[in-house]
PDB file of C-alpha atoms in Angstrom:
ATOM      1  CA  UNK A   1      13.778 -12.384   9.362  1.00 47.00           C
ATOM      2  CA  UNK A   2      14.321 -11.462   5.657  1.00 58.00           C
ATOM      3  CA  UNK A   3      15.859  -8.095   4.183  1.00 75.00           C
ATOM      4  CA  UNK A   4      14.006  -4.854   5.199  1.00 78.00           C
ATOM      5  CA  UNK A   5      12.627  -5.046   1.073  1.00 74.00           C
ATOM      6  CA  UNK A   6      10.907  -8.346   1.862  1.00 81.00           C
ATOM      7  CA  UNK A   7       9.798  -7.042   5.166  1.00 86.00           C
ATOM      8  CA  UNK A   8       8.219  -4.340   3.315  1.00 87.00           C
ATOM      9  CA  UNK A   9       7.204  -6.352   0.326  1.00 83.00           C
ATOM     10  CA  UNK A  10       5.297  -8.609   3.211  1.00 86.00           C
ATOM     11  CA  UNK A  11       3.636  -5.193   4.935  1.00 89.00           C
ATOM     12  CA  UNK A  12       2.183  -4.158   1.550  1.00 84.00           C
ATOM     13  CA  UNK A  13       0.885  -7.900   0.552  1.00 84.00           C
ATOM     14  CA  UNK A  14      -0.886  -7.910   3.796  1.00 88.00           C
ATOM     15  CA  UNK A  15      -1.804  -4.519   4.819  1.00 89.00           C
ATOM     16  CA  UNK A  16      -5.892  -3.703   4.450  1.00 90.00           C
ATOM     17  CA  UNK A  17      -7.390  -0.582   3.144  1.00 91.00           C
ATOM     18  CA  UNK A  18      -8.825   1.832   5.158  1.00 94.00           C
ATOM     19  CA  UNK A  19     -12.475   1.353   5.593  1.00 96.00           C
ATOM     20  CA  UNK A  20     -14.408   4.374   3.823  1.00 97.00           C
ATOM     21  CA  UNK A  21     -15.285   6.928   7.038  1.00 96.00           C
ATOM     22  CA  UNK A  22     -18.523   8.210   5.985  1.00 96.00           C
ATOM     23  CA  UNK A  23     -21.761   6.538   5.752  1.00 96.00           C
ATOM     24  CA  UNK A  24     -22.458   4.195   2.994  1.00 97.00           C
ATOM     25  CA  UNK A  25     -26.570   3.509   1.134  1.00 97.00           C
ATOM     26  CA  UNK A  26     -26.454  -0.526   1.007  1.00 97.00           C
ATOM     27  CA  UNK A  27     -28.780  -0.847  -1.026  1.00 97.00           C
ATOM     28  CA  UNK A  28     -27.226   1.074  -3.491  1.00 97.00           C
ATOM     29  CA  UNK A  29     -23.374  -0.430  -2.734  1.00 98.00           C
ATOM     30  CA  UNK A  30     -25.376  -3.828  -3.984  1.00 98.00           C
ATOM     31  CA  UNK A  31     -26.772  -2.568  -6.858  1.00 98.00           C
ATOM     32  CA  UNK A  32     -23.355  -1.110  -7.412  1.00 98.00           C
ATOM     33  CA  UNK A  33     -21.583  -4.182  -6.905  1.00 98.00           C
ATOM     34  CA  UNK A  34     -23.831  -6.002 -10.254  1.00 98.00           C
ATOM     35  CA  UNK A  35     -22.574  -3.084 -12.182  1.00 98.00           C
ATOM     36  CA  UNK A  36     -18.936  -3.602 -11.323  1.00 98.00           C
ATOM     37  CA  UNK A  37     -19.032  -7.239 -11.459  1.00 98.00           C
ATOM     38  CA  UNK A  38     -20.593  -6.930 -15.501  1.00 97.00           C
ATOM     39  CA  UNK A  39     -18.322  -3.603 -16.632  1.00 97.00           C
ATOM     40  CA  UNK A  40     -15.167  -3.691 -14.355  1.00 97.00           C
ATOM     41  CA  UNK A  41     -14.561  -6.545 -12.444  1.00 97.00           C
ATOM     42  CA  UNK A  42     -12.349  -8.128 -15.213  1.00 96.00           C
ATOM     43  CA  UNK A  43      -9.633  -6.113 -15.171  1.00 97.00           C
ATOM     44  CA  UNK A  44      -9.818  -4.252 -11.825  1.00 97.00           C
ATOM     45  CA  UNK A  45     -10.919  -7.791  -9.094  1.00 96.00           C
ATOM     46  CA  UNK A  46      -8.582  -9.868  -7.411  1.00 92.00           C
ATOM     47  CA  UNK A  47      -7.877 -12.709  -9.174  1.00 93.00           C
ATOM     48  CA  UNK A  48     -10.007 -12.409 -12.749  1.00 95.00           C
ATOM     49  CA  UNK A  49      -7.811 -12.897 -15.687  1.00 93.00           C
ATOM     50  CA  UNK A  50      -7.125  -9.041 -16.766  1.00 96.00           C
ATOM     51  CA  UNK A  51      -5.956  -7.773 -13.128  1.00 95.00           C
ATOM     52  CA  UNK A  52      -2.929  -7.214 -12.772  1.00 94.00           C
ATOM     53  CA  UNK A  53      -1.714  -7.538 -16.213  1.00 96.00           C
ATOM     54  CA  UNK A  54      -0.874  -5.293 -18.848  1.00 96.00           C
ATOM     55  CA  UNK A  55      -3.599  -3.594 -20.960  1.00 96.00           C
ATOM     56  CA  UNK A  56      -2.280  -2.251 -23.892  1.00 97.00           C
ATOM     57  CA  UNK A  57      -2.130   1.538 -24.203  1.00 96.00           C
ATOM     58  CA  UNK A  58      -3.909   1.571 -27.674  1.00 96.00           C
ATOM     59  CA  UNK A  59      -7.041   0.032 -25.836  1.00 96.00           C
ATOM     60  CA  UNK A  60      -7.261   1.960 -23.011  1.00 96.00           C
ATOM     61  CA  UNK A  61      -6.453   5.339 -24.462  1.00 96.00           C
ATOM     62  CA  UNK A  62      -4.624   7.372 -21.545  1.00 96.00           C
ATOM     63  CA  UNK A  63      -1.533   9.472 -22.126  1.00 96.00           C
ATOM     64  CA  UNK A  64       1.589   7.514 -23.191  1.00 95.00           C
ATOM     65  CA  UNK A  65       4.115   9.616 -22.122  1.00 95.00           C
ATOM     66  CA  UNK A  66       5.341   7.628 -18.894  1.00 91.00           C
ATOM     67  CA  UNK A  67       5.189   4.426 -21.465  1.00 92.00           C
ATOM     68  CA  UNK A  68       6.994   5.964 -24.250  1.00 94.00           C
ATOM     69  CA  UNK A  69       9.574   7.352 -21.629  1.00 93.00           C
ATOM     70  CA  UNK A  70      10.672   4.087 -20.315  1.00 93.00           C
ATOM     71  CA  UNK A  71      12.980   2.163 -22.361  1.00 94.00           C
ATOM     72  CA  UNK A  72      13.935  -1.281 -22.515  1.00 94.00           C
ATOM     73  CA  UNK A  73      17.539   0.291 -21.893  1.00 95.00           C
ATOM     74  CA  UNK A  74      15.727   1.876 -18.476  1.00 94.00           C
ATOM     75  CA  UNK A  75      14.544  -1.281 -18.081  1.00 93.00           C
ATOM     76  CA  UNK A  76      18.037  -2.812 -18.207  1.00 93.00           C
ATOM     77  CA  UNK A  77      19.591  -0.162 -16.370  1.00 94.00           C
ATOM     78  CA  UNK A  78      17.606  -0.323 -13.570  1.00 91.00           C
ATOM     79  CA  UNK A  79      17.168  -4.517 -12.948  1.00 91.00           C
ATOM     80  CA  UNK A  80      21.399  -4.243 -12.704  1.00 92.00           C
ATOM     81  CA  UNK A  81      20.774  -1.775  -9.976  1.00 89.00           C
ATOM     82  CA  UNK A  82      21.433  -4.027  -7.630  1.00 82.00           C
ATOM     83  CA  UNK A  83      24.388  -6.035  -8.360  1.00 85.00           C
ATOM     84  CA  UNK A  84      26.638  -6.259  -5.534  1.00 85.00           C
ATOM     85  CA  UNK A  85      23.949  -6.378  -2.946  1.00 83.00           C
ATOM     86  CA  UNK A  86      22.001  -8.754  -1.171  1.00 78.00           C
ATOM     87  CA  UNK A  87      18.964  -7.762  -2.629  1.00 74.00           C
ATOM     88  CA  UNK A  88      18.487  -7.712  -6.265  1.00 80.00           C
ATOM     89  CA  UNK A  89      16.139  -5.840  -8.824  1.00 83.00           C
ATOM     90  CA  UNK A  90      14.879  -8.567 -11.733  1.00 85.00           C
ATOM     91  CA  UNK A  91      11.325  -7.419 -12.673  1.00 87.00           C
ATOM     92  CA  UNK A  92      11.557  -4.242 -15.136  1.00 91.00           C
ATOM     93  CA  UNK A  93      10.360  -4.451 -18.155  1.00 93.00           C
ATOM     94  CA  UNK A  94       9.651  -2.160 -21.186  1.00 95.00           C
ATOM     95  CA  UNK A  95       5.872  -2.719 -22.047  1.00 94.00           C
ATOM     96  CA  UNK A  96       3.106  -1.678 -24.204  1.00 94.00           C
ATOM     97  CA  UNK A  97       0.774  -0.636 -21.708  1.00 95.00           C
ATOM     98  CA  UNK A  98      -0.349  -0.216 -17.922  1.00 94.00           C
ATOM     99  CA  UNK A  99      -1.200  -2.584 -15.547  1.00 95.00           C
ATOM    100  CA  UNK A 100      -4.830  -2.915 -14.735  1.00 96.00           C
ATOM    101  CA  UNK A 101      -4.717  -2.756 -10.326  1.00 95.00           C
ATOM    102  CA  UNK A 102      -7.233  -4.172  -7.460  1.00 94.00           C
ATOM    103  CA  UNK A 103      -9.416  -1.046  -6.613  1.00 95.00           C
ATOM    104  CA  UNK A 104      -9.492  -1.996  -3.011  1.00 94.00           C
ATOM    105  CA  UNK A 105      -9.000   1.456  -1.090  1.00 95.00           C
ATOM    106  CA  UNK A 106      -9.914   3.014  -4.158  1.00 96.00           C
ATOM    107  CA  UNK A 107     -12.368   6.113  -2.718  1.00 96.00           C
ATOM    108  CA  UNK A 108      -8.539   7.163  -0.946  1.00 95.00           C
ATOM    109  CA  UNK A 109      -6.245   7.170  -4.213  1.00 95.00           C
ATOM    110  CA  UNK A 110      -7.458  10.038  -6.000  1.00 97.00           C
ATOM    111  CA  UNK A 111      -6.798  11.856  -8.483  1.00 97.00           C
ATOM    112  CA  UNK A 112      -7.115   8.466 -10.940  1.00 97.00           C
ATOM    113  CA  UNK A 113      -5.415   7.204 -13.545  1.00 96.00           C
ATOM    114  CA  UNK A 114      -2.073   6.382 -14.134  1.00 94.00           C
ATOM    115  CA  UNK A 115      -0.601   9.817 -13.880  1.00 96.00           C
ATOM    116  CA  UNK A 116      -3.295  11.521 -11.491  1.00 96.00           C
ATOM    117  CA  UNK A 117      -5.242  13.404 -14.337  1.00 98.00           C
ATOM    118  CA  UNK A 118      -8.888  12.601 -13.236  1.00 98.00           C
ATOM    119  CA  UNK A 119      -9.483  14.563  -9.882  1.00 98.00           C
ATOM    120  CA  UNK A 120     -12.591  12.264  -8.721  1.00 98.00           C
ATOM    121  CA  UNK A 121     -14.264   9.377  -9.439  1.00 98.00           C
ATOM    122  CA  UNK A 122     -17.385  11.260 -10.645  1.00 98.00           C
ATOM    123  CA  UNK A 123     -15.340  13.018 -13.218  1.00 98.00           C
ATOM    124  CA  UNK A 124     -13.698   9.274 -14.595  1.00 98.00           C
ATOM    125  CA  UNK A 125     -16.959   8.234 -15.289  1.00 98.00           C
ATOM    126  CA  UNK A 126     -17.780  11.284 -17.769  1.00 98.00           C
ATOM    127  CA  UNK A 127     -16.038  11.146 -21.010  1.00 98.00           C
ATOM    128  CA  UNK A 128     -12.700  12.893 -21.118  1.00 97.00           C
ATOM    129  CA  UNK A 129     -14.274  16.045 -22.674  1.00 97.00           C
ATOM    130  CA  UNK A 130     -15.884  16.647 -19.503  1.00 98.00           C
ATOM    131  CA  UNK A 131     -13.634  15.883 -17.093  1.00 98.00           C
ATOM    132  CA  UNK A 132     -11.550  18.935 -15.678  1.00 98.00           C
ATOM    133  CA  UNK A 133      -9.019  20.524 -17.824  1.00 98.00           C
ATOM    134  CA  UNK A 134      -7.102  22.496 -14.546  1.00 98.00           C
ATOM    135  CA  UNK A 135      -7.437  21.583 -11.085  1.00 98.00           C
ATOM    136  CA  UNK A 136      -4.839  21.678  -8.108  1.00 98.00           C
ATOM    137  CA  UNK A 137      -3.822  18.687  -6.577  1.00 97.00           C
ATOM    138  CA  UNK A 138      -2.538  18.012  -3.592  1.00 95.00           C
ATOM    139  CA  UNK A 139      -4.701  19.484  -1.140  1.00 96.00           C
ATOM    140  CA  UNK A 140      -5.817  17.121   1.476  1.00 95.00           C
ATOM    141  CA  UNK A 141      -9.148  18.119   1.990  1.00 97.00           C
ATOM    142  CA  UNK A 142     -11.528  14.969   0.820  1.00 97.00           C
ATOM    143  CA  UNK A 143     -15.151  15.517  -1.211  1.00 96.00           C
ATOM    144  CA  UNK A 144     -17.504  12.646  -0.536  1.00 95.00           C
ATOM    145  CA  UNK A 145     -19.583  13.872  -2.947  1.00 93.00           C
ATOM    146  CA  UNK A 146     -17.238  13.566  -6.154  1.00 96.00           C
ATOM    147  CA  UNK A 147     -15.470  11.154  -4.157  1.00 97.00           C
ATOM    148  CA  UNK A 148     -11.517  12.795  -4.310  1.00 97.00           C
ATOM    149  CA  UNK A 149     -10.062  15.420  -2.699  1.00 97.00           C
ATOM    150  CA  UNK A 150     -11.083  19.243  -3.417  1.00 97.00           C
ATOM    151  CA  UNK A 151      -9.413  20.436  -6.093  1.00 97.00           C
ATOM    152  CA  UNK A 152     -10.620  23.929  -6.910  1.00 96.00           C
ATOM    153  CA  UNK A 153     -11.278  27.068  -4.671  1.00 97.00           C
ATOM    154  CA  UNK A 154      -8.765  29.340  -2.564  1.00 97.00           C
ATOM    155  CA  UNK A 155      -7.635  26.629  -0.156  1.00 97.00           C
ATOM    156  CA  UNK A 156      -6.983  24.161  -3.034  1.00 97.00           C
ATOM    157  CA  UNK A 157      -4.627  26.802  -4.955  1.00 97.00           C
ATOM    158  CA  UNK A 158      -3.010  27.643  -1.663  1.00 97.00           C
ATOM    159  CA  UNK A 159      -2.242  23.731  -0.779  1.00 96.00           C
ATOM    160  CA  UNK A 160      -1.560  22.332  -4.230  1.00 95.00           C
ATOM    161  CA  UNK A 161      -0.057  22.604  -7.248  1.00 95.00           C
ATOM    162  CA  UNK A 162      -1.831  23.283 -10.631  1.00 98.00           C
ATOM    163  CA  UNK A 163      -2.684  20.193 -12.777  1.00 98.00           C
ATOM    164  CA  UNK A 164      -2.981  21.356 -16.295  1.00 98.00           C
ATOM    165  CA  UNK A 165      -4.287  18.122 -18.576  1.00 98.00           C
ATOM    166  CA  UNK A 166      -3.055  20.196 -21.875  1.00 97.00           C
ATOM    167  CA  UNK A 167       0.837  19.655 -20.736  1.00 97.00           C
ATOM    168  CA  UNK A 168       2.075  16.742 -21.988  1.00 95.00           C
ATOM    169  CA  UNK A 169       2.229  13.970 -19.719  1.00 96.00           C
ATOM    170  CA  UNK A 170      -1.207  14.886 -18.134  1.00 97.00           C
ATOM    171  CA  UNK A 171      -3.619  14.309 -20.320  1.00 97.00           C
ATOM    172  CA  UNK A 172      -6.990  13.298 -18.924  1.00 98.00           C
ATOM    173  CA  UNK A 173      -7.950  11.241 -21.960  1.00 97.00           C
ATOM    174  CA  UNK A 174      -8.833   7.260 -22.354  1.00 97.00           C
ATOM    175  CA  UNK A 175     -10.451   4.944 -20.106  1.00 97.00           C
ATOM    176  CA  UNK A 176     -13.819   5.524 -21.204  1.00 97.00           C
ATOM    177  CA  UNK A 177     -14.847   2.773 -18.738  1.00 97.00           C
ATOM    178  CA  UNK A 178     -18.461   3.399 -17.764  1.00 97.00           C
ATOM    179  CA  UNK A 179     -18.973   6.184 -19.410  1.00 98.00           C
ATOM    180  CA  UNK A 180     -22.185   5.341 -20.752  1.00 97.00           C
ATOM    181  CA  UNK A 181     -23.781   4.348 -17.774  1.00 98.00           C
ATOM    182  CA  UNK A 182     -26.783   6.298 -16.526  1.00 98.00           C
ATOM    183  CA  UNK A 183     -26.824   8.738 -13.668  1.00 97.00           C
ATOM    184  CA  UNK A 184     -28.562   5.851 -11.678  1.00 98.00           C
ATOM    185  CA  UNK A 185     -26.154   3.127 -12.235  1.00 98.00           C
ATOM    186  CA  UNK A 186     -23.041   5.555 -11.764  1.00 98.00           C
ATOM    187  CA  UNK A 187     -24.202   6.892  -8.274  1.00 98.00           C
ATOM    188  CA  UNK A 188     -24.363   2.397  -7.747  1.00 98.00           C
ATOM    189  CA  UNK A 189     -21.034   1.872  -9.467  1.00 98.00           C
ATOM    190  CA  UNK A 190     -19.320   4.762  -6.959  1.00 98.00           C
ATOM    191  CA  UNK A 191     -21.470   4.181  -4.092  1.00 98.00           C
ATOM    192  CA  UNK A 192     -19.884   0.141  -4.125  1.00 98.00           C
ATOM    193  CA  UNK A 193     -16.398   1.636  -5.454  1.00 98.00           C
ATOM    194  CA  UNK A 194     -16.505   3.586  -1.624  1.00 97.00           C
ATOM    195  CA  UNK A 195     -17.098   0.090  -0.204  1.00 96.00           C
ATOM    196  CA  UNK A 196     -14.035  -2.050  -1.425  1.00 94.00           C
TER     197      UNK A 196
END
């Protein structure tokens, strides 16, 4: 039977993603799928040697102010959680980085990044000077075309909370991923990035 953690642990392991619920251009999600597999695949595909590891915060360039506020003493603190218990916390660690993730389910996760600074995939793939400075997250209406949720307009302010990317903590900058791809091979890369 297990603890309730390891039942858990064993829901999320084997629990799918949700299908994307609108319709999808094949042709494009294949053409897409070349473009992942040459610019993102490494770090973001199940099982190629950069997912799920640690890429450095210097290469990837978002904010560091979640990294620089855990501690090694956090780190400590938090793996002797646990004692006296049957279950047991072991893993924390202080790193240099964040850890590159699987993009299955990936058109439902927005906004992106680490800390939620990128409202749609559209606006990751522009460079972080055009991505949106203030938007309002947290309203739960979903835009297929910037692939997200709406984040600006009356109904956005009324449901969520304002994002501001100048406040420490939640910057939009780094991951420059893609960037540089042409209008073409972006509307590809997003139309197979609905797919997984």
């Amino acid at each position: 039977n297990g603890s309730s953690l390891q039942r858990i642990e064993k829901y999320l392991m084997d629990v799918q993603a949700p299908k994307y619920p609108f319709p999808l251009e094949e042709q494009r999600v294949a053409a897409g799928k070349n473009i992942f597999d040459q610019n993102c695949a490494s770090c973001h595909a199940f099982g190629r040697q950069r997912t799920g590891t640690v890429i450095p915060v210097n290469e990837v360039g978002t904010d560091r102010h979640r990294l620089d506020m855990w501690t090694a003493e956090a780190a400590r603190v938090y793996n002797a959680y646990g004692q006296g218990h049957a279950w047991k916390f072991n893993a924390f660690t202080k790193t240099l980085g964040y850890v590159a993730v699987p993009l299955d389910g990936l058109w439902l996760r927005a906004p992106y990044l680490h800390n939620g600074a990128v409202p749609s995939l559209w606006d990751l793939l522009e460079i972080p000077e055009k991505r949106p400075l203030v938007f309002y997250r947290g309203y739960d209406v979903y835009d297929s075309q910037k692939v997200g949720f709406i984040t600006a307009g009356p109904e956005a302010e009324r449901a969520g909370f304002r994002h501001d990317t100048s406040v420490p903590g939640n910057g939009n900058d780094g991951h420059i991923y893609g960037t540089d791809l042409s209008p073409a091979e972006k509307e590809a890369l997003i139309e197979y990035l609905k797919a997984l």
